[in-house]
Coordinates of N, CA and C in Angstrom, one line a residue:
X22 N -75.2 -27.2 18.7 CA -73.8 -27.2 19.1 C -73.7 -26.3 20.3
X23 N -73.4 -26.6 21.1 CA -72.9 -26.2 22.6 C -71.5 -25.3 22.7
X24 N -71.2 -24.1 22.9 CA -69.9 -23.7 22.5 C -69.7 -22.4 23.8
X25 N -70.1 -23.2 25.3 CA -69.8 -22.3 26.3 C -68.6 -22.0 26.0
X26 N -67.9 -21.3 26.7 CA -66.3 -21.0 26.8 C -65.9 -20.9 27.9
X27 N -64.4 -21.6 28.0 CA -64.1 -21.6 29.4 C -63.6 -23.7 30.0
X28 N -62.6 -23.4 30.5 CA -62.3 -24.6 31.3 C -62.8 -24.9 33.0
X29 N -63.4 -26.1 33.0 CA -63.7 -26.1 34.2 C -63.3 -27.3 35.0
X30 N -61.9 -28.3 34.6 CA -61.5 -29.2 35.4 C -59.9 -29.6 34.1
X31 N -58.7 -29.6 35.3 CA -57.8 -29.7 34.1 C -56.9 -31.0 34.8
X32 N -56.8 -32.0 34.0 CA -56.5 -33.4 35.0 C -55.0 -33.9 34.5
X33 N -54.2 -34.5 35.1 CA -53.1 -35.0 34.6 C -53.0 -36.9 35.0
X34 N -52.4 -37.3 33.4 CA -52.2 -38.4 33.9 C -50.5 -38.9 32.9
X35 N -50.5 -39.9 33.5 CA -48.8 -40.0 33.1 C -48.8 -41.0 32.0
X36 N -48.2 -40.5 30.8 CA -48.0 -40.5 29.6 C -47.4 -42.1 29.9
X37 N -46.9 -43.0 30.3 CA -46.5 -44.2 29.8 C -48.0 -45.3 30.3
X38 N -48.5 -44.5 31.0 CA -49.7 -45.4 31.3 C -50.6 -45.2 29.9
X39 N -51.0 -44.2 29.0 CA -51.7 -43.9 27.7 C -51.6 -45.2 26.8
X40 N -52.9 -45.3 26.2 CA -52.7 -46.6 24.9 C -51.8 -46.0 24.3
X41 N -51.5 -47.2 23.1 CA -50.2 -46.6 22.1 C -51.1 -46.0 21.2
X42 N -50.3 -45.2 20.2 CA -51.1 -44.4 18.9 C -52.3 -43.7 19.0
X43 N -52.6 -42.9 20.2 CA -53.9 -41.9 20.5 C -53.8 -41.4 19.1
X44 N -52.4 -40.5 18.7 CA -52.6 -39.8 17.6 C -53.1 -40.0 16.4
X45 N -52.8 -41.5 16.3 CA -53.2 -41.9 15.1 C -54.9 -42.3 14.9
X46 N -55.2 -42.4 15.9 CA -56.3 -42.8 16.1 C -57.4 -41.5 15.9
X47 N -57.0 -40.8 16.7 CA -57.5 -39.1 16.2 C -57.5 -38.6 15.5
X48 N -56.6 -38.7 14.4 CA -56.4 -38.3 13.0 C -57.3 -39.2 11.9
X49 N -57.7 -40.7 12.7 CA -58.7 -41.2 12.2 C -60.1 -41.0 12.3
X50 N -60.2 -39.6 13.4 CA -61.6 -40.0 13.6 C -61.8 -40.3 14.7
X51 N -61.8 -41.0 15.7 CA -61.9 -42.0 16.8 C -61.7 -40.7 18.0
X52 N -62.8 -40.9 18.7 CA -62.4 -40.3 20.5 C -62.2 -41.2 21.3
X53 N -60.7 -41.5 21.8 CA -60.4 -42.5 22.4 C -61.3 -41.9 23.5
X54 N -61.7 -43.4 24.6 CA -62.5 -43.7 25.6 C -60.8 -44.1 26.6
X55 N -60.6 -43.3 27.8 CA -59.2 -43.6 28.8 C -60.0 -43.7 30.1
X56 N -59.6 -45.1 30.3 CA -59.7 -45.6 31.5 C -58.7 -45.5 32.5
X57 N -58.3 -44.4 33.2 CA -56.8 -44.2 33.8 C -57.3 -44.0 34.8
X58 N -56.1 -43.7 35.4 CA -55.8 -42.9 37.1 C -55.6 -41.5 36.2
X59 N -55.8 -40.4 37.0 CA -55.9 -39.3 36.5 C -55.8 -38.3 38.3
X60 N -54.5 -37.1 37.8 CA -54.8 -36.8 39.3 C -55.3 -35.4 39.0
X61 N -56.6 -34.6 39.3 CA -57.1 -33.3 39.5 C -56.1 -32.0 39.8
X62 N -55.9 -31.1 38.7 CA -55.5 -29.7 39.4 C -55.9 -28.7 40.0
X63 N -55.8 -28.2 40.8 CA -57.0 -27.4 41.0 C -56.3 -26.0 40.8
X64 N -57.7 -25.0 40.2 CA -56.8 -24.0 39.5 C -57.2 -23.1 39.6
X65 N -56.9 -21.7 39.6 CA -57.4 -20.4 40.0 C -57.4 -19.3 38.9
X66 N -58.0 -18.3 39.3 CA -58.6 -17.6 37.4 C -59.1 -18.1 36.8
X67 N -58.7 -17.8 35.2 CA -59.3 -18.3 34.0 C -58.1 -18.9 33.4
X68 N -57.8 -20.6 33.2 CA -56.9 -21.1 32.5 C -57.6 -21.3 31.0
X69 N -56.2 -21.2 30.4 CA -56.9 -21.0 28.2 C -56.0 -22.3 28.1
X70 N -56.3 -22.4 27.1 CA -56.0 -23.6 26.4 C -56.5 -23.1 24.7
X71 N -54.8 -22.6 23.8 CA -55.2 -22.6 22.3 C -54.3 -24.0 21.9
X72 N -55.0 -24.0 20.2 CA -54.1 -24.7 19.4 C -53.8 -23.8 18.2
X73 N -52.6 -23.7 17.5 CA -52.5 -23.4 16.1 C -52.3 -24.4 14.9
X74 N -52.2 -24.5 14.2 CA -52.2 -25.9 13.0 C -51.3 -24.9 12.0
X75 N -50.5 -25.7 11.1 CA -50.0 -25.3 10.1 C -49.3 -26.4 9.1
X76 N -48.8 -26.2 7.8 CA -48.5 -27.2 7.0 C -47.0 -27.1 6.9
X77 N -46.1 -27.8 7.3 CA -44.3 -27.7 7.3 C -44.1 -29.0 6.6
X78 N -43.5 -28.4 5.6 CA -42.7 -29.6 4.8 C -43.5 -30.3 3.8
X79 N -45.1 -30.0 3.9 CA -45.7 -31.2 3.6 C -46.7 -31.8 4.2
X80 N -46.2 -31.4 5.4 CA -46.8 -32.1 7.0 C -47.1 -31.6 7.7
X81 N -48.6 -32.1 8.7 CA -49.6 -31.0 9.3 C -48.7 -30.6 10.4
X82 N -49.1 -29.7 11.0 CA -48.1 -29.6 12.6 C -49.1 -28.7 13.5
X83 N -49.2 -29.0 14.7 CA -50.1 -28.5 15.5 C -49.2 -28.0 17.0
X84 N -49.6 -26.5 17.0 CA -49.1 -26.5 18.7 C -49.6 -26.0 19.8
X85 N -49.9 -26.2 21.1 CA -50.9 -26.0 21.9 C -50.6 -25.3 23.1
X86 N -51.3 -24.8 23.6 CA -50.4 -24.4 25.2 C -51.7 -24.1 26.1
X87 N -51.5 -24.9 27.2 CA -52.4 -24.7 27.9 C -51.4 -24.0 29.1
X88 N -52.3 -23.1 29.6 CA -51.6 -22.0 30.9 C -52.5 -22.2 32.1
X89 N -52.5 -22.3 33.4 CA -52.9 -22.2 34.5 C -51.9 -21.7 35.8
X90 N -52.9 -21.1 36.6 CA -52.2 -20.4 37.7 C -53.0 -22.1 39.0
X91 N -52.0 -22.1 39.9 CA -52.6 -22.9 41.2 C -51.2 -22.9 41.9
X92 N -51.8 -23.9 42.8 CA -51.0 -24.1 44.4 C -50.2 -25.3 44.5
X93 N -51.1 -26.2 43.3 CA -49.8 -27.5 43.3 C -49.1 -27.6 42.2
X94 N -47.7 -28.4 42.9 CA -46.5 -28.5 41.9 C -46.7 -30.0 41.3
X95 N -46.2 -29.9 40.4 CA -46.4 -31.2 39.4 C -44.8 -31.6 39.1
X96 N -44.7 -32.9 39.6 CA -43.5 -33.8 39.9 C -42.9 -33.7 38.5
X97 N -41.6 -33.4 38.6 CA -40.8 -32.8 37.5 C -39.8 -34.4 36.8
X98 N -40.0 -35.3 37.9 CA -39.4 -36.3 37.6 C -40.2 -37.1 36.3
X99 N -41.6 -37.3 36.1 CA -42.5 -38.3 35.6 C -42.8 -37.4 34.2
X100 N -43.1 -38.0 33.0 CA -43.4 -37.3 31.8 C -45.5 -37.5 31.7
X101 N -46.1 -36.0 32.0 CA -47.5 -36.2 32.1 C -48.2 -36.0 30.9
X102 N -49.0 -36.3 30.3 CA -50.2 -35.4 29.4 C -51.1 -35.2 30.4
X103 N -52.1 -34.3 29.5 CA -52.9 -33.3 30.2 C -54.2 -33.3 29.9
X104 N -55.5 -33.6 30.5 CA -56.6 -33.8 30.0 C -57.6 -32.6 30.5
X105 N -58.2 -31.4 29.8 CA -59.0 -30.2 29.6 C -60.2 -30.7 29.5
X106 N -61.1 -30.0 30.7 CA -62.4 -30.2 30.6 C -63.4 -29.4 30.3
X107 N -63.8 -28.8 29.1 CA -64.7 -27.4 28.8 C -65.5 -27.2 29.5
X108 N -66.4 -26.2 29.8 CA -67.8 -25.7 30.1 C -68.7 -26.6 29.0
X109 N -68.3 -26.6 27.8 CA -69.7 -27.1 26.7 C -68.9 -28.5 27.2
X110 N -68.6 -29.5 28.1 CA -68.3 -30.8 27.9 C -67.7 -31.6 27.5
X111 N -67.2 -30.9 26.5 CA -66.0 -31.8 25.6 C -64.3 -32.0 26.5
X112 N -64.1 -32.6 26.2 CA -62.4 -32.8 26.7 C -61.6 -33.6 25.6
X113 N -59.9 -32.8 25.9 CA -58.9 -33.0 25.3 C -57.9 -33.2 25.7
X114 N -57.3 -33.9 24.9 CA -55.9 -34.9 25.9 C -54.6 -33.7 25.0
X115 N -53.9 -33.3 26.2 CA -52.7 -33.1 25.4 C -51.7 -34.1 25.7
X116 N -50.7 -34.7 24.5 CA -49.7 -35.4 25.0 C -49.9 -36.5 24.9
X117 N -49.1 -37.9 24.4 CA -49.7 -39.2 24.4 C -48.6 -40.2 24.5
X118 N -48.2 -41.0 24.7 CA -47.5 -42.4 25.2 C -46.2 -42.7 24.4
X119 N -46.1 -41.4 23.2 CA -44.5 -41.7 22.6 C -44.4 -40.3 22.2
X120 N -43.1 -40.1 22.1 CA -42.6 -38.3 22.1 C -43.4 -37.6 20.9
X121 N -43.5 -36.6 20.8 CA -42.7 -35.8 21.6 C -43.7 -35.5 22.9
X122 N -43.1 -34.9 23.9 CA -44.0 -35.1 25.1 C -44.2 -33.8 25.1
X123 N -45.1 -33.4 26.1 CA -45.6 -31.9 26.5 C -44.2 -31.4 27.5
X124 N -43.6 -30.1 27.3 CA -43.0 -29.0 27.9 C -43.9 -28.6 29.0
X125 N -43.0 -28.4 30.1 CA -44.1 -27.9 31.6 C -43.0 -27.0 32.0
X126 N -43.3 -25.6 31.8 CA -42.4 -24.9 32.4 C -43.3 -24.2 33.3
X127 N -43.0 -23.2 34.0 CA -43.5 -22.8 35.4 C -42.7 -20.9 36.1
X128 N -43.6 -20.3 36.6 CA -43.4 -19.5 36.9 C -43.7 -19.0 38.4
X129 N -43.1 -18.3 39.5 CA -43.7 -18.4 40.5 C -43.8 -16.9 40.9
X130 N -44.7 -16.8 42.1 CA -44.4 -15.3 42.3 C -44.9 -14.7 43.7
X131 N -44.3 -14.3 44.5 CA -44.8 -14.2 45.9 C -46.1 -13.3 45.9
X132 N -46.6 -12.5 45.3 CA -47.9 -12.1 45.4 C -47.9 -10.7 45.5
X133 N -48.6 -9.9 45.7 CA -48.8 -8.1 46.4 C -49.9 -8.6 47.4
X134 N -49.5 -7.3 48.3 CA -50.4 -7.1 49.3 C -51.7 -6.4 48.6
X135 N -52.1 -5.9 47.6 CA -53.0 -5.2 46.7 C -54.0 -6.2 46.5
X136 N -53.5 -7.4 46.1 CA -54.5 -8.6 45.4 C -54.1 -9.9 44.7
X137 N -52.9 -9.2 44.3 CA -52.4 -10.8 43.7 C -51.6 -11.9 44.6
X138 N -52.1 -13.0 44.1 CA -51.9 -14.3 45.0 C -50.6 -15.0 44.8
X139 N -50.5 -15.7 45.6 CA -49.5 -16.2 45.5 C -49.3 -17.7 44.8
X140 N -49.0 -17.6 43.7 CA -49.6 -18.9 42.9 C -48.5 -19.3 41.7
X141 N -48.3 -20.2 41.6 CA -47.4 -20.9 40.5 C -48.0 -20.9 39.2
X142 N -47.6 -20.2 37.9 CA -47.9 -20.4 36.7 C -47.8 -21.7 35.7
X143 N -48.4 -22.3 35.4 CA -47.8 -23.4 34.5 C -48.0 -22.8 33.3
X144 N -47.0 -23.2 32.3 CA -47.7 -23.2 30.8 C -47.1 -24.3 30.1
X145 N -48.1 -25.0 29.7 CA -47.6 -26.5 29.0 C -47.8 -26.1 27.2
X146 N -46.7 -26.2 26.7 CA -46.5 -26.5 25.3 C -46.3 -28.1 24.6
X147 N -46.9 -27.7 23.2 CA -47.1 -29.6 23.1 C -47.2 -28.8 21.6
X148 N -46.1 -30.0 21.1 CA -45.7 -30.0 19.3 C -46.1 -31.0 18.7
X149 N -47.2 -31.4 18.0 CA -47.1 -33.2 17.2 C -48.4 -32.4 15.9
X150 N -48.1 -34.0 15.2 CA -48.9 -33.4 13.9 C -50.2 -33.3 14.1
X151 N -50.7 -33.7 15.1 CA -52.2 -33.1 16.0 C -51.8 -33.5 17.8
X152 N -52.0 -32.3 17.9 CA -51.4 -31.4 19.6 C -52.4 -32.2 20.6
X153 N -53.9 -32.0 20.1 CA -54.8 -31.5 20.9 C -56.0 -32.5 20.6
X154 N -56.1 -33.9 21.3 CA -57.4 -35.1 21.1 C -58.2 -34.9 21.5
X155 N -59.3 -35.0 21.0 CA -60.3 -35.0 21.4 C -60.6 -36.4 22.5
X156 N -61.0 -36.9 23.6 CA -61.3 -37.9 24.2 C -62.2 -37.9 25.5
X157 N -62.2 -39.1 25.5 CA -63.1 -39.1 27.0 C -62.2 -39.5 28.4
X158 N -62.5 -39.6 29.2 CA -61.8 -39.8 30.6 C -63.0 -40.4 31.7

C-alpha cells in the first residue's frame, strides 16, 4: 500500500458535464473512469484535502474541504467539482452532477514585504452522504 502524503495536481471540471449518480456508484464500489475536459489549478504551498463521516438520522453523511492558496480565480458563475491528485496516485472527485454542490469560498490578501505572497485562498466545502470519490480522470 502506497501512502505518500501530500497533493500534487488539483483539477476542476464542471459539474453538469459529470455522469449521473457518481455517488451511487461509489457507494457501490465502482471507481468511475471520467472522460472530461478538466481545467489545471496551479497551486502554491501545501493544499490538504480532509473528509469527516458521521451517522445523522440514520444516514451516513460525509464532509470535505479541500483548501489551496494560487493565482487563479475560478468563474463564480458555473457550478464546478473538483478532482485531487495524491503523491501515492490515487485521485478524488469532490462534487458530482446533482446537488448538493461544493461551496467555493475565497480569501484574498495583498502579501508582506517579509515573505508572504500575494495569493487567493480557496476553501471548497462539500456535504453528501459520501463527499469524497474515489476515480480516475
Amino acid at each position: 500500500v502506497n501512502t505518500l502524503p501530500g497533493i500534487v495536481k488539483i483539477q476542476m471540471v464542471r459539474c453538469e458535464d459529470l455522469p449521473e449518480h457518481l455517488m451511487l456508484l461509489a457507494e457501490a464500489g465502482a471507481d468511475p473512469v471520467l472522460a472530461l475536459p478538466a481545467v489545471d489549478i496551479p497551486f502554491f504551498g501545501f493544499p490538504s484535502l480532509k473528509w469527516d463521516g458521521s451517522i445523522l438520522n440514520g444516514a451516513r453523511q460525509e464532509q470535505s474541504t479541500l483548501e489551496f492558496k494560487t493565482t487563479y480565480r475560478i468563474p463564480d458563475n458555473i457550478r464546478f467539482a473538483f478532482v485531487v491528485t495524491t503523491a501515492a496516485g490515487r485521485q478524488y472527485l469532490i462534487g458530482t452532477r446533482e446537488p448538493k454542490y461544493p461551496q467555493i469560498k475565497f480569501s484574498d490578501t495583498t502579501g508582506a514585504p517579509d515573505g508572504d505572497a500575494a495569493l487567493r485562498t480557496y476553501k471548497i466545502t462539500h456535504l453528501a452522504p459520501k463527499s469524497v470519490l474515489p476515480c480516475l480522470l
